[in-house]
CSV table of C-alpha atoms and ligand atoms in Angstrom, one decimal:
chain,number,residue,atom,x,y,z
A,24,MET,CA,-13.9,56.7,13.0
A,25,THR,CA,-17.3,58.3,13.4
A,26,LYS,CA,-19.2,57.7,16.5
A,27,THR,CA,-23.0,57.4,16.7
A,28,LEU,CA,-25.0,57.9,19.9
A,29,ILE,CA,-28.5,56.2,19.6
A,30,ARG,CA,-31.0,57.3,22.3
A,31,ALA,CA,-34.0,55.1,23.0
A,32,ARG,CA,-35.6,53.0,25.6
A,33,LEU,CA,-33.3,50.0,25.9
A,34,LEU,CA,-34.0,46.3,26.7
A,35,THR,CA,-31.3,43.6,26.7
A,36,PHE,CA,-31.2,40.2,28.4
A,37,ILE,CA,-28.7,38.6,30.8
A,38,ARG,CA,-30.2,35.2,31.0
A,39,GLU,CA,-33.5,33.3,30.4
A,40,PRO,CA,-36.4,35.0,32.2
A,41,LEU,CA,-38.2,32.3,34.2
A,42,THR,CA,-41.3,34.4,34.9
A,43,ALA,CA,-42.6,37.8,33.9
A,44,GLU,CA,-41.4,39.0,37.4
A,45,ASP,CA,-37.9,37.7,36.9
A,46,HIS,CA,-36.5,41.3,36.7
A,47,SER,CA,-32.9,40.4,37.3
A,48,SER,CA,-32.8,38.5,34.0
A,49,TYR,CA,-32.8,41.7,31.9
A,50,ARG,CA,-31.7,45.3,31.9
A,51,TYR,CA,-34.1,48.0,30.9
A,52,GLU,CA,-33.3,51.7,30.6
A,53,GLU,CA,-36.2,54.1,30.3
A,54,ASP,CA,-33.9,56.8,28.9
A,55,GLY,CA,-31.0,54.8,27.5
A,56,ALA,CA,-28.3,55.1,24.9
A,57,VAL,CA,-25.9,53.0,22.9
A,58,LEU,CA,-22.6,54.5,21.7
A,59,VAL,CA,-21.4,52.9,18.5
A,60,GLU,CA,-18.1,53.1,16.7
A,61,GLY,CA,-16.6,50.9,14.0
A,62,GLY,CA,-19.7,48.7,14.0
A,63,ILE,CA,-19.2,47.8,17.7
A,64,ILE,CA,-21.0,48.9,20.9
A,65,ARG,CA,-18.6,51.1,22.9
A,66,ALA,CA,-21.0,51.9,25.7
A,67,SER,CA,-24.6,51.2,26.5
A,68,GLY,CA,-26.8,52.1,29.5
A,69,ASN,CA,-28.4,55.2,30.9
A,70,TYR,CA,-28.3,58.2,28.6
A,71,ALA,CA,-27.0,60.7,31.1
A,72,GLU,CA,-24.1,58.3,31.9
A,73,ILE,CA,-23.2,57.6,28.3
A,74,GLU,CA,-23.6,61.0,26.9
A,75,PRO,CA,-20.3,62.5,28.3
A,76,GLN,CA,-18.4,59.8,26.4
A,77,ALA,CA,-20.0,60.8,23.1
A,78,ALA,CA,-18.2,64.0,22.3
A,79,GLY,CA,-18.4,64.6,18.5
A,80,ALA,CA,-20.9,61.7,18.0
A,81,ARG,CA,-23.8,61.9,15.6
A,82,LEU,CA,-27.0,61.7,17.7
A,83,VAL,CA,-30.1,59.7,16.7
A,84,ASP,CA,-33.1,59.9,18.9
A,85,HIS,CA,-35.6,57.0,18.7
A,86,ARG,CA,-37.6,57.9,21.9
A,87,PRO,CA,-40.2,56.8,22.8
A,88,HIS,CA,-39.4,53.6,20.9
A,89,LEU,CA,-37.7,50.5,22.3
A,90,LEU,CA,-34.3,49.4,21.1
A,91,LEU,CA,-33.2,45.7,21.5
A,92,PRO,CA,-30.5,43.6,20.0
A,93,GLY,CA,-31.5,42.6,16.5
A,94,PHE,CA,-33.6,39.5,16.1
A,95,VAL,CA,-31.9,36.2,15.2
A,96,ASP,CA,-33.4,33.7,12.9
A,97,PRO,CA,-31.7,30.3,13.2
A,98,HIS,CA,-33.4,28.5,10.3
A,99,ALA,CA,-34.5,29.8,6.9
A,100,HIS,CA,-34.2,28.8,3.3
A,101,PHE,CA,-33.4,31.8,1.0
A,102,PRO,CA,-34.2,29.9,-2.3
A,103,GLN,CA,-37.8,29.4,-1.1
A,104,MET,CA,-38.9,33.1,-1.5
A,105,GLN,CA,-41.1,32.1,-4.4
A,106,VAL,CA,-42.3,28.9,-2.6
A,107,ILE,CA,-43.8,30.6,0.5
A,108,ALA,CA,-47.7,30.3,0.4
A,109,SER,CA,-47.8,27.2,-1.8
A,110,TYR,CA,-51.1,25.4,-1.2
A,111,GLY,CA,-52.2,22.1,0.1
A,112,ALA,CA,-49.4,19.7,0.8
A,113,GLU,CA,-47.6,18.0,3.6
A,114,LEU,CA,-43.8,18.0,3.8
A,115,LEU,CA,-42.7,15.4,1.2
A,116,ASP,CA,-45.2,16.4,-1.5
A,117,TRP,CA,-44.5,20.1,-0.7
A,118,LEU,CA,-40.8,19.5,-1.3
A,119,ASN,CA,-41.3,17.5,-4.5
A,120,ASN,CA,-44.1,19.7,-6.0
A,121,TYR,CA,-43.1,23.2,-5.1
A,122,THR,CA,-39.7,23.4,-3.4
A,123,PHE,CA,-37.4,21.3,-5.5
A,124,PRO,CA,-38.6,22.9,-8.8
A,125,ALA,CA,-38.0,26.4,-7.4
A,126,GLU,CA,-34.6,25.5,-6.0
A,127,SER,CA,-33.6,24.0,-9.4
A,128,GLU,CA,-33.3,27.6,-10.8
A,129,PHE,CA,-30.5,28.6,-8.4
A,130,GLY,CA,-27.8,27.2,-10.7
A,131,ASP,CA,-28.3,30.5,-12.5
A,132,GLY,CA,-26.1,33.0,-10.7
A,133,SER,CA,-28.1,36.1,-11.6
A,134,HIS,CA,-31.4,34.5,-10.3
A,135,ALA,CA,-29.6,33.5,-7.1
A,136,ALA,CA,-28.2,37.1,-6.7
A,137,ARG,CA,-31.6,38.7,-7.2
A,138,ILE,CA,-33.3,36.4,-4.6
A,139,ALA,CA,-30.3,36.7,-2.2
A,140,SER,CA,-30.7,40.5,-2.3
A,141,SER,CA,-34.5,40.3,-1.8
A,142,PHE,CA,-34.0,37.9,1.1
A,143,LEU,CA,-31.6,40.1,3.0
A,144,ASP,CA,-33.8,43.1,2.3
A,145,GLU,CA,-36.7,41.2,3.9
A,146,MET,CA,-34.6,40.2,6.9
A,147,VAL,CA,-33.8,43.8,7.5
A,148,ARG,CA,-37.4,45.0,7.0
A,149,GLN,CA,-38.4,42.6,9.7
A,150,GLY,CA,-35.7,43.5,12.2
A,151,THR,CA,-33.7,40.3,11.8
A,152,THR,CA,-30.0,41.0,11.8
A,153,THR,CA,-28.6,37.4,11.7
A,154,SER,CA,-29.9,34.2,10.1
A,155,ALA,CA,-28.8,30.7,9.7
A,156,VAL,CA,-29.6,30.0,6.0
A,157,TYR,CA,-30.0,27.0,3.7
A,158,CYS,CA,-28.9,27.7,0.2
A,159,SER,CA,-29.7,25.4,-2.8
A,160,VAL,CA,-27.4,22.6,-3.9
A,161,HIS,CA,-25.6,24.9,-6.3
A,162,SER,CA,-22.5,26.7,-5.1
A,163,GLN,CA,-23.7,29.7,-7.0
A,164,SER,CA,-26.5,30.1,-4.5
A,165,ALA,CA,-24.2,30.2,-1.6
A,166,GLU,CA,-21.8,32.5,-3.5
A,167,ALA,CA,-24.6,34.9,-4.1
A,168,LEU,CA,-25.9,35.0,-0.5
A,169,PHE,CA,-22.4,35.4,1.0
A,170,ALA,CA,-21.4,38.1,-1.4
A,171,GLU,CA,-24.6,40.1,-0.7
A,172,ALA,CA,-24.3,39.7,3.1
A,173,GLU,CA,-20.7,40.8,2.9
A,174,ARG,CA,-21.6,43.9,0.9
A,175,ARG,CA,-24.1,44.8,3.6
A,176,GLY,CA,-21.8,43.9,6.5
A,177,MET,CA,-24.3,41.3,7.9
A,178,ARG,CA,-23.4,38.4,10.2
A,179,ILE,CA,-24.9,35.3,8.7
A,180,ILE,CA,-24.4,31.6,8.8
A,181,ALA,CA,-25.1,29.7,5.5
A,182,GLY,CA,-24.3,26.6,3.5
A,183,LYS,CA,-25.1,25.0,0.3
A,184,VAL,CA,-27.3,21.9,0.8
A,185,MET,CA,-25.7,18.6,0.2
A,186,MET,CA,-28.3,16.2,-1.5
A,187,ASP,CA,-27.4,13.3,-3.7
A,188,ARG,CA,-30.6,11.3,-4.0
A,189,ASN,CA,-34.4,11.4,-3.9
A,190,ALA,CA,-34.5,14.7,-5.8
A,191,PRO,CA,-34.5,15.8,-9.4
A,192,VAL,CA,-31.1,15.5,-11.2
A,193,THR,CA,-31.0,19.3,-11.5
A,194,LEU,CA,-30.8,19.4,-7.8
A,195,THR,CA,-28.4,16.7,-6.8
A,196,ASP,CA,-24.7,16.7,-6.2
A,197,THR,CA,-22.6,13.6,-5.5
A,198,PRO,CA,-20.7,12.6,-2.4
A,199,GLN,CA,-17.5,13.8,-3.9
A,200,SER,CA,-18.8,17.0,-5.6
A,201,GLY,CA,-20.8,17.9,-2.4
A,202,TYR,CA,-17.6,17.5,-0.4
A,203,ASP,CA,-15.5,19.5,-2.9
A,204,ASP,CA,-18.0,22.3,-3.4
A,205,THR,CA,-18.5,22.6,0.4
A,206,LYS,CA,-14.7,22.6,0.9
A,207,ALA,CA,-14.2,25.4,-1.6
A,208,LEU,CA,-17.0,27.5,-0.2
A,209,ILE,CA,-15.5,27.1,3.4
A,210,ALA,CA,-12.1,28.2,2.1
A,211,LYS,CA,-13.5,31.2,0.4
A,212,TRP,CA,-16.1,32.5,2.8
A,213,HIS,CA,-15.9,31.1,6.3
A,214,GLY,CA,-14.4,33.7,8.7
A,215,ARG,CA,-14.4,36.4,6.1
A,216,SER,CA,-16.1,39.6,7.1
A,217,ARG,CA,-18.9,38.5,9.4
A,218,LEU,CA,-19.7,35.3,7.5
A,219,HIS,CA,-19.9,31.7,8.9
A,220,TYR,CA,-20.2,28.5,6.9
A,221,ALA,CA,-22.6,25.7,8.0
A,222,ILE,CA,-22.1,22.2,6.7
A,223,THR,CA,-25.6,21.5,5.4
A,224,PRO,CA,-26.6,17.9,4.6
A,225,ARG,CA,-30.3,18.7,3.8
A,226,PHE,CA,-31.8,15.7,5.6
A,227,ALA,CA,-31.3,11.9,5.7
A,228,ILE,CA,-33.8,11.3,2.9
A,229,THR,CA,-31.8,13.2,0.4
A,230,SER,CA,-28.3,12.1,1.5
A,231,SER,CA,-26.9,8.7,0.8
A,232,PRO,CA,-24.8,6.9,3.5
A,233,LYS,CA,-21.7,7.8,1.3
A,234,GLN,CA,-22.7,11.5,1.4
A,235,MET,CA,-23.2,11.3,5.2
A,236,GLU,CA,-19.7,10.0,5.4
A,237,MET,CA,-18.5,13.0,3.5
A,238,ALA,CA,-20.4,15.3,5.8
A,239,GLN,CA,-18.8,13.6,8.7
A,240,ALA,CA,-15.4,14.1,7.1
A,241,LEU,CA,-16.1,17.8,6.7
A,242,ALA,CA,-17.3,18.1,10.2
A,243,SER,CA,-14.1,16.5,11.6
A,244,GLU,CA,-11.9,18.6,9.4
A,245,HIS,CA,-13.7,21.8,10.5
A,246,PRO,CA,-14.8,21.2,14.1
A,247,ASP,CA,-15.5,24.9,14.5
A,248,LEU,CA,-18.2,25.0,11.8
A,249,HIS,CA,-21.9,24.8,12.4
A,250,ILE,CA,-23.9,21.9,11.0
A,251,GLN,CA,-27.5,22.4,10.0
A,252,THR,CA,-30.1,19.8,8.9
A,253,HIS,CA,-33.7,18.7,9.5
A,254,LEU,CA,-34.9,16.1,12.0
A,255,SER,CA,-38.2,14.5,12.9
A,256,GLU,CA,-40.6,17.0,11.2
A,257,ASN,CA,-43.2,14.7,9.7
A,258,ARG,CA,-44.4,11.1,10.3
A,259,ALA,CA,-43.9,10.1,6.6
A,260,GLU,CA,-40.4,11.7,6.7
A,261,ILE,CA,-39.5,9.8,9.8
A,262,ALA,CA,-40.7,6.4,8.4
A,263,LEU,CA,-38.8,6.9,5.1
A,264,SER,CA,-35.6,8.0,6.9
A,265,CYS,CA,-35.7,4.9,9.1
A,266,GLU,CA,-36.3,2.7,6.0
A,267,LEU,CA,-33.4,4.3,4.2
A,268,TYR,CA,-31.1,3.7,7.2
A,269,PRO,CA,-32.3,0.3,8.5
A,270,ASP,CA,-29.2,-0.2,10.7
A,271,CYS,CA,-29.9,3.0,12.7
A,272,VAL,CA,-32.0,2.8,15.9
A,273,ASP,CA,-34.2,5.8,15.0
A,274,TYR,CA,-34.0,9.0,12.9
A,275,THR,CA,-31.7,10.8,15.4
A,276,GLY,CA,-29.5,7.7,15.3
A,277,ILE,CA,-28.7,8.4,11.7
A,278,TYR,CA,-27.0,11.8,12.4
A,279,GLU,CA,-25.5,10.2,15.5
A,280,LYS,CA,-23.9,7.4,13.5
A,281,TYR,CA,-22.2,9.9,11.2
A,282,GLY,CA,-20.9,12.1,14.0
A,283,LEU,CA,-23.1,15.1,13.1
A,284,LEU,CA,-24.5,15.9,16.5
A,285,GLY,CA,-22.8,18.5,18.8
A,286,PRO,CA,-23.1,22.0,20.3
A,287,ARG,CA,-22.9,23.6,16.8
A,288,THR,CA,-25.5,21.4,15.3
A,289,LEU,CA,-28.9,23.1,14.5
A,290,LEU,CA,-31.7,20.6,13.9
A,291,GLY,CA,-34.8,22.0,12.3
A,292,HIS,CA,-38.2,20.9,13.7
A,293,CYS,CA,-37.5,18.0,16.2
A,294,ILE,CA,-41.2,17.6,16.7
A,295,HIS,CA,-41.7,13.9,17.3
A,296,LEU,CA,-38.6,12.9,19.2
A,297,SER,CA,-38.6,9.9,21.5
A,298,GLU,CA,-37.1,10.2,25.0
A,299,ARG,CA,-34.0,8.3,23.6
A,300,GLU,CA,-33.6,10.8,20.8
A,301,ALA,CA,-34.1,13.8,23.2
A,302,ASP,CA,-31.4,12.3,25.4
A,303,ALA,CA,-29.1,12.0,22.4
A,304,LEU,CA,-29.6,15.7,21.6
A,305,SER,CA,-29.2,16.8,25.2
A,306,ASP,CA,-26.0,14.8,25.7
A,307,THR,CA,-24.4,16.2,22.6
A,308,GLY,CA,-25.6,19.8,23.2
A,309,SER,CA,-27.4,19.8,19.8
A,310,VAL,CA,-30.0,22.5,19.3
A,311,ALA,CA,-33.7,21.7,18.6
A,312,VAL,CA,-35.0,24.5,16.4
A,313,PHE,CA,-38.8,25.3,16.8
A,314,CYS,CA,-40.3,26.5,13.5
A,315,PRO,CA,-44.0,27.2,14.5
A,316,THR,CA,-45.4,28.8,11.4
A,317,SER,CA,-43.9,26.1,9.2
A,318,ASN,CA,-45.1,23.3,11.5
A,319,LEU,CA,-48.6,24.6,11.5
A,320,PHE,CA,-48.7,25.4,7.8
A,321,LEU,CA,-47.4,22.0,6.7
A,322,GLY,CA,-49.5,20.2,9.4
A,323,SER,CA,-46.3,18.7,10.7
A,324,GLY,CA,-47.1,18.7,14.4
A,325,LEU,CA,-46.7,20.7,17.6
A,326,PHE,CA,-43.2,21.2,19.1
A,327,ASP,CA,-43.4,20.7,22.9
A,328,TYR,CA,-41.1,23.6,24.0
A,329,PHE,CA,-41.3,23.1,27.7
A,330,ARG,CA,-41.1,19.3,27.5
A,331,TYR,CA,-37.7,19.8,26.0
A,332,ARG,CA,-36.5,22.7,28.2
A,333,ARG,CA,-37.6,21.3,31.5
A,334,ARG,CA,-36.7,17.6,31.2
A,335,ALA,CA,-34.0,16.2,33.5
A,336,ARG,CA,-31.6,16.2,30.5
A,337,PRO,CA,-32.8,19.5,28.9
A,338,LEU,CA,-32.5,20.5,25.3
A,339,ARG,CA,-31.1,23.7,23.9
A,340,THR,CA,-33.8,25.3,21.9
A,341,ALA,CA,-34.2,28.1,19.3
A,342,ILE,CA,-37.1,29.6,17.4
A,343,ALA,CA,-37.0,30.2,13.7
A,344,THR,CA,-39.1,31.2,10.7
A,345,ASP,CA,-38.2,28.3,8.3
A,346,THR,CA,-39.3,30.4,5.4
A,347,GLY,CA,-40.7,29.2,2.9
A,348,GLY,CA,-42.3,26.2,4.7
A,349,GLY,CA,-42.8,29.0,7.3
A,350,THR,CA,-45.3,31.6,6.4
A,351,SER,CA,-43.7,34.8,7.7
A,352,TYR,CA,-40.3,36.4,7.6
A,353,SER,CA,-41.1,38.2,10.9
A,354,MET,CA,-39.7,36.9,14.2
A,355,LEU,CA,-42.6,38.7,15.9
A,356,ARG,CA,-45.2,36.8,13.8
A,357,THR,CA,-43.2,33.6,14.4
A,358,MET,CA,-43.1,34.1,18.2
A,359,ASP,CA,-46.8,34.8,18.2
A,360,GLU,CA,-47.5,31.4,16.6
A,361,GLY,CA,-44.9,29.8,18.9
A,362,TYR,CA,-46.8,31.2,21.9
A,363,LYS,CA,-50.0,29.5,20.6
A,364,VAL,CA,-48.3,26.2,20.0
A,365,ILE,CA,-46.9,26.3,23.6
A,366,ALA,CA,-50.4,27.3,24.9
A,367,PHE,CA,-51.8,24.2,23.2
A,368,HIS,CA,-49.6,22.2,25.5
A,369,GLY,CA,-51.1,24.0,28.5
A,370,GLU,CA,-48.2,26.4,29.1
A,371,LYS,CA,-47.7,30.1,28.7
A,372,LEU,CA,-44.4,31.6,27.6
A,373,ASN,CA,-43.9,34.9,29.4
A,374,PRO,CA,-43.2,37.9,27.2
A,375,PHE,CA,-39.7,38.5,28.6
A,376,ALA,CA,-38.9,34.9,27.7
A,377,SER,CA,-40.2,35.4,24.2
A,378,PHE,CA,-38.0,38.4,23.6
A,379,TRP,CA,-35.0,36.6,25.3
A,380,GLN,CA,-35.5,33.6,22.9
A,381,MET,CA,-35.6,35.8,19.8
A,382,THR,CA,-32.4,37.7,20.8
A,383,LEU,CA,-30.0,36.3,23.3
A,384,GLY,CA,-31.6,32.8,23.4
A,385,ASN,CA,-31.2,32.3,19.7
A,386,ALA,CA,-27.7,33.9,19.8
A,387,GLU,CA,-26.7,31.3,22.4
A,388,ALA,CA,-28.2,28.5,20.4
A,389,LEU,CA,-26.0,29.6,17.5
A,390,SER,CA,-23.0,29.8,19.9
A,391,LEU,CA,-22.6,33.5,18.9
A,392,ALA,CA,-23.6,35.3,22.1
A,393,ASP,CA,-20.1,36.8,22.3
A,394,HIS,CA,-20.9,38.7,19.2
A,395,ILE,CA,-24.7,39.2,18.9
A,396,GLY,CA,-27.9,39.0,20.9
A,397,THR,CA,-27.2,41.6,23.7
A,398,LEU,CA,-26.3,45.3,24.0
A,399,ASP,CA,-23.1,44.4,25.8
A,400,VAL,CA,-20.0,46.5,25.2
A,401,ARG,CA,-17.6,45.1,22.5
A,402,THR,CA,-20.4,43.1,20.8
A,403,ASP,CA,-21.7,43.9,17.3
A,404,ALA,CA,-23.9,47.0,16.9
A,405,ASP,CA,-26.9,45.1,15.4
A,406,PHE,CA,-30.2,46.5,16.7
A,407,VAL,CA,-33.9,46.5,16.1
A,408,VAL,CA,-36.1,49.6,17.1
A,409,LEU,CA,-39.7,48.7,17.9
A,410,ASP,CA,-42.9,50.7,18.0
A,411,ALA,CA,-45.7,49.0,19.9
A,412,SER,CA,-48.2,51.6,18.6
A,413,ALA,CA,-47.4,51.2,15.0
A,414,THR,CA,-51.0,50.5,13.8
A,415,PRO,CA,-54.4,51.9,14.9
A,416,VAL,CA,-55.2,48.5,16.5
A,417,MET,CA,-51.9,48.5,18.4
A,418,ARG,CA,-52.3,52.1,19.4
A,419,LEU,CA,-55.7,51.4,20.9
A,420,ARG,CA,-54.5,48.4,22.8
A,421,MET,CA,-51.5,50.2,24.1
A,422,GLU,CA,-53.8,52.8,25.7
A,423,ARG,CA,-54.5,50.1,28.2
A,424,ALA,CA,-51.0,48.7,28.6
A,425,GLU,CA,-49.3,49.5,31.9
A,426,THR,CA,-46.1,47.5,32.0
A,427,LEU,CA,-43.2,46.6,29.8
A,428,ALA,CA,-44.3,43.0,29.8
A,429,GLU,CA,-47.6,44.1,28.3
A,430,GLU,CA,-45.9,46.2,25.7
A,431,LEU,CA,-43.8,43.3,24.7
A,432,PHE,CA,-46.8,41.0,24.5
A,433,VAL,CA,-48.6,43.5,22.3
A,434,LEU,CA,-45.6,43.7,20.0
A,435,GLN,CA,-45.5,39.8,19.8
A,436,THR,CA,-49.2,39.3,19.3
A,437,LEU,CA,-50.0,42.2,17.0
A,438,GLY,CA,-46.7,43.4,15.6
A,439,ASP,CA,-45.1,42.8,12.2
A,440,ASP,CA,-42.9,44.7,9.8
A,441,ARG,CA,-44.9,47.9,10.6
A,442,SER,CA,-43.6,47.8,14.1
A,443,ILE,CA,-39.9,47.8,13.0
A,444,VAL,CA,-39.0,51.5,13.1
A,445,GLU,CA,-35.4,50.8,12.2
A,446,THR,CA,-32.9,48.0,11.9
A,447,TYR,CA,-29.2,48.7,12.5
A,448,ILE,CA,-26.5,46.5,10.9
A,449,ALA,CA,-23.0,47.1,12.4
A,450,GLY,CA,-24.2,50.5,13.7
A,451,ASP,CA,-25.7,51.7,10.4
A,452,PRO,CA,-29.4,52.2,9.8
A,453,ALA,CA,-30.4,49.5,7.2
A,454,LYS,CA,-34.2,49.5,7.0
A,455,SER,CA,-34.7,53.1,6.2
A,456,THR,CA,-32.0,52.9,3.6
A,457,VAL,CA,-33.2,49.8,1.5
B,519,GUN,N1,-36.8,19.0,5.1
B,519,GUN,C1,-35.9,18.9,4.2
B,519,GUN,N2,-35.8,20.0,3.4
B,519,GUN,C2,-36.8,20.8,4.0
B,519,GUN,C3,-37.2,22.2,3.7
B,519,GUN,O1,-36.7,22.8,2.7
B,519,GUN,N3,-38.2,22.7,4.5
B,519,GUN,C4,-38.7,22.0,5.5
B,519,GUN,N4,-39.7,22.6,6.2
B,519,GUN,N5,-38.3,20.7,5.8
B,519,GUN,C5,-37.4,20.2,5.1
B,520,ZN,ZN1,-36.0,24.0,6.9
């Protein structure tokens, strides 16, 4: 097997950085290297220490750029590539007027394949190496995404949405067909290559109680699978959900009733949770996924990151693009907007914590930190290489940057795809080759 030695400045996290001075929370190597073989990190650390193990290896030198574990995006909708930047609606109208018509086309396998390929191209262009992805209701859409991710050797989590009401007929399954199609997709794709299946009831409004029971059956038959859905994004959505499930105490109570909360459950948005609902997420280890560009774009509300993280019963959190309600595929752009939402609540997220959240923090939220999110030996060789001086504006700003924390903050605040020098998937360069 060929070995590759990648030389760069390295940054990887050990745990959440509590302040910008929390230096024991990360490892930084000014002259670092990762040794990769068979898609796996064999060694990482100081270049002079690693180099003797690299006899015969191909050498790639990214100095002076910064190499980190690839970004992780825990919530995105690949069938919404032609929905992004649709004007003027809040969530429920946005779904009905723009999103559902666009998703209706994904019964066509060739359309699904084209968009799946474009979606994964875009992830790679933005330095994102793993995403948790919603497909459309059609099995063909999940087939297309899994096939394309497998061809590229990418680790993704995905599932076809289950939705059997409150949507056009072209976009609904039934409790039984949603169960059967999900079951067949799990059998075919879950655990194959680097692919993971997520049971994906879209949200309470589009799933009948009978479909929720089917999702519950799937979850109990496959307890190792992720579950992804939406929760508490928009006031009208909350009111309608509670109306549709009058026996449930609140919106979270709906997913609780059907056994859908747990440490592998990813709940998009979670903006307007009561204390009872936050307790229910905390007690089950469910993950609240912050989607700042989407929440701002749709006018949904402001996620209170530190209220959730610092409460007596804290929540696990992640940060995600939520494209195409979200307005950028870039995790840097997403984190920049996240920083501003957090600032609105009177708090400042330190730059190390931002980059922890986009890498190890999100990997932990996906329960995948044994595979991704760090530069640890024996984990997947998925990397992003960043240039904080990628544009004239960034270059000028970097003339006055003196610390690593400042460099990270410049990347977060001013960076985008132009700052992504290279993206490695399983040890192979993927951005320069698309
Ligand atoms: N709630 C249910 N479906 C969706 C979706 O596609 N996007 C967002 N932002 N919220 C949802
Ligand atoms: Zn979403």
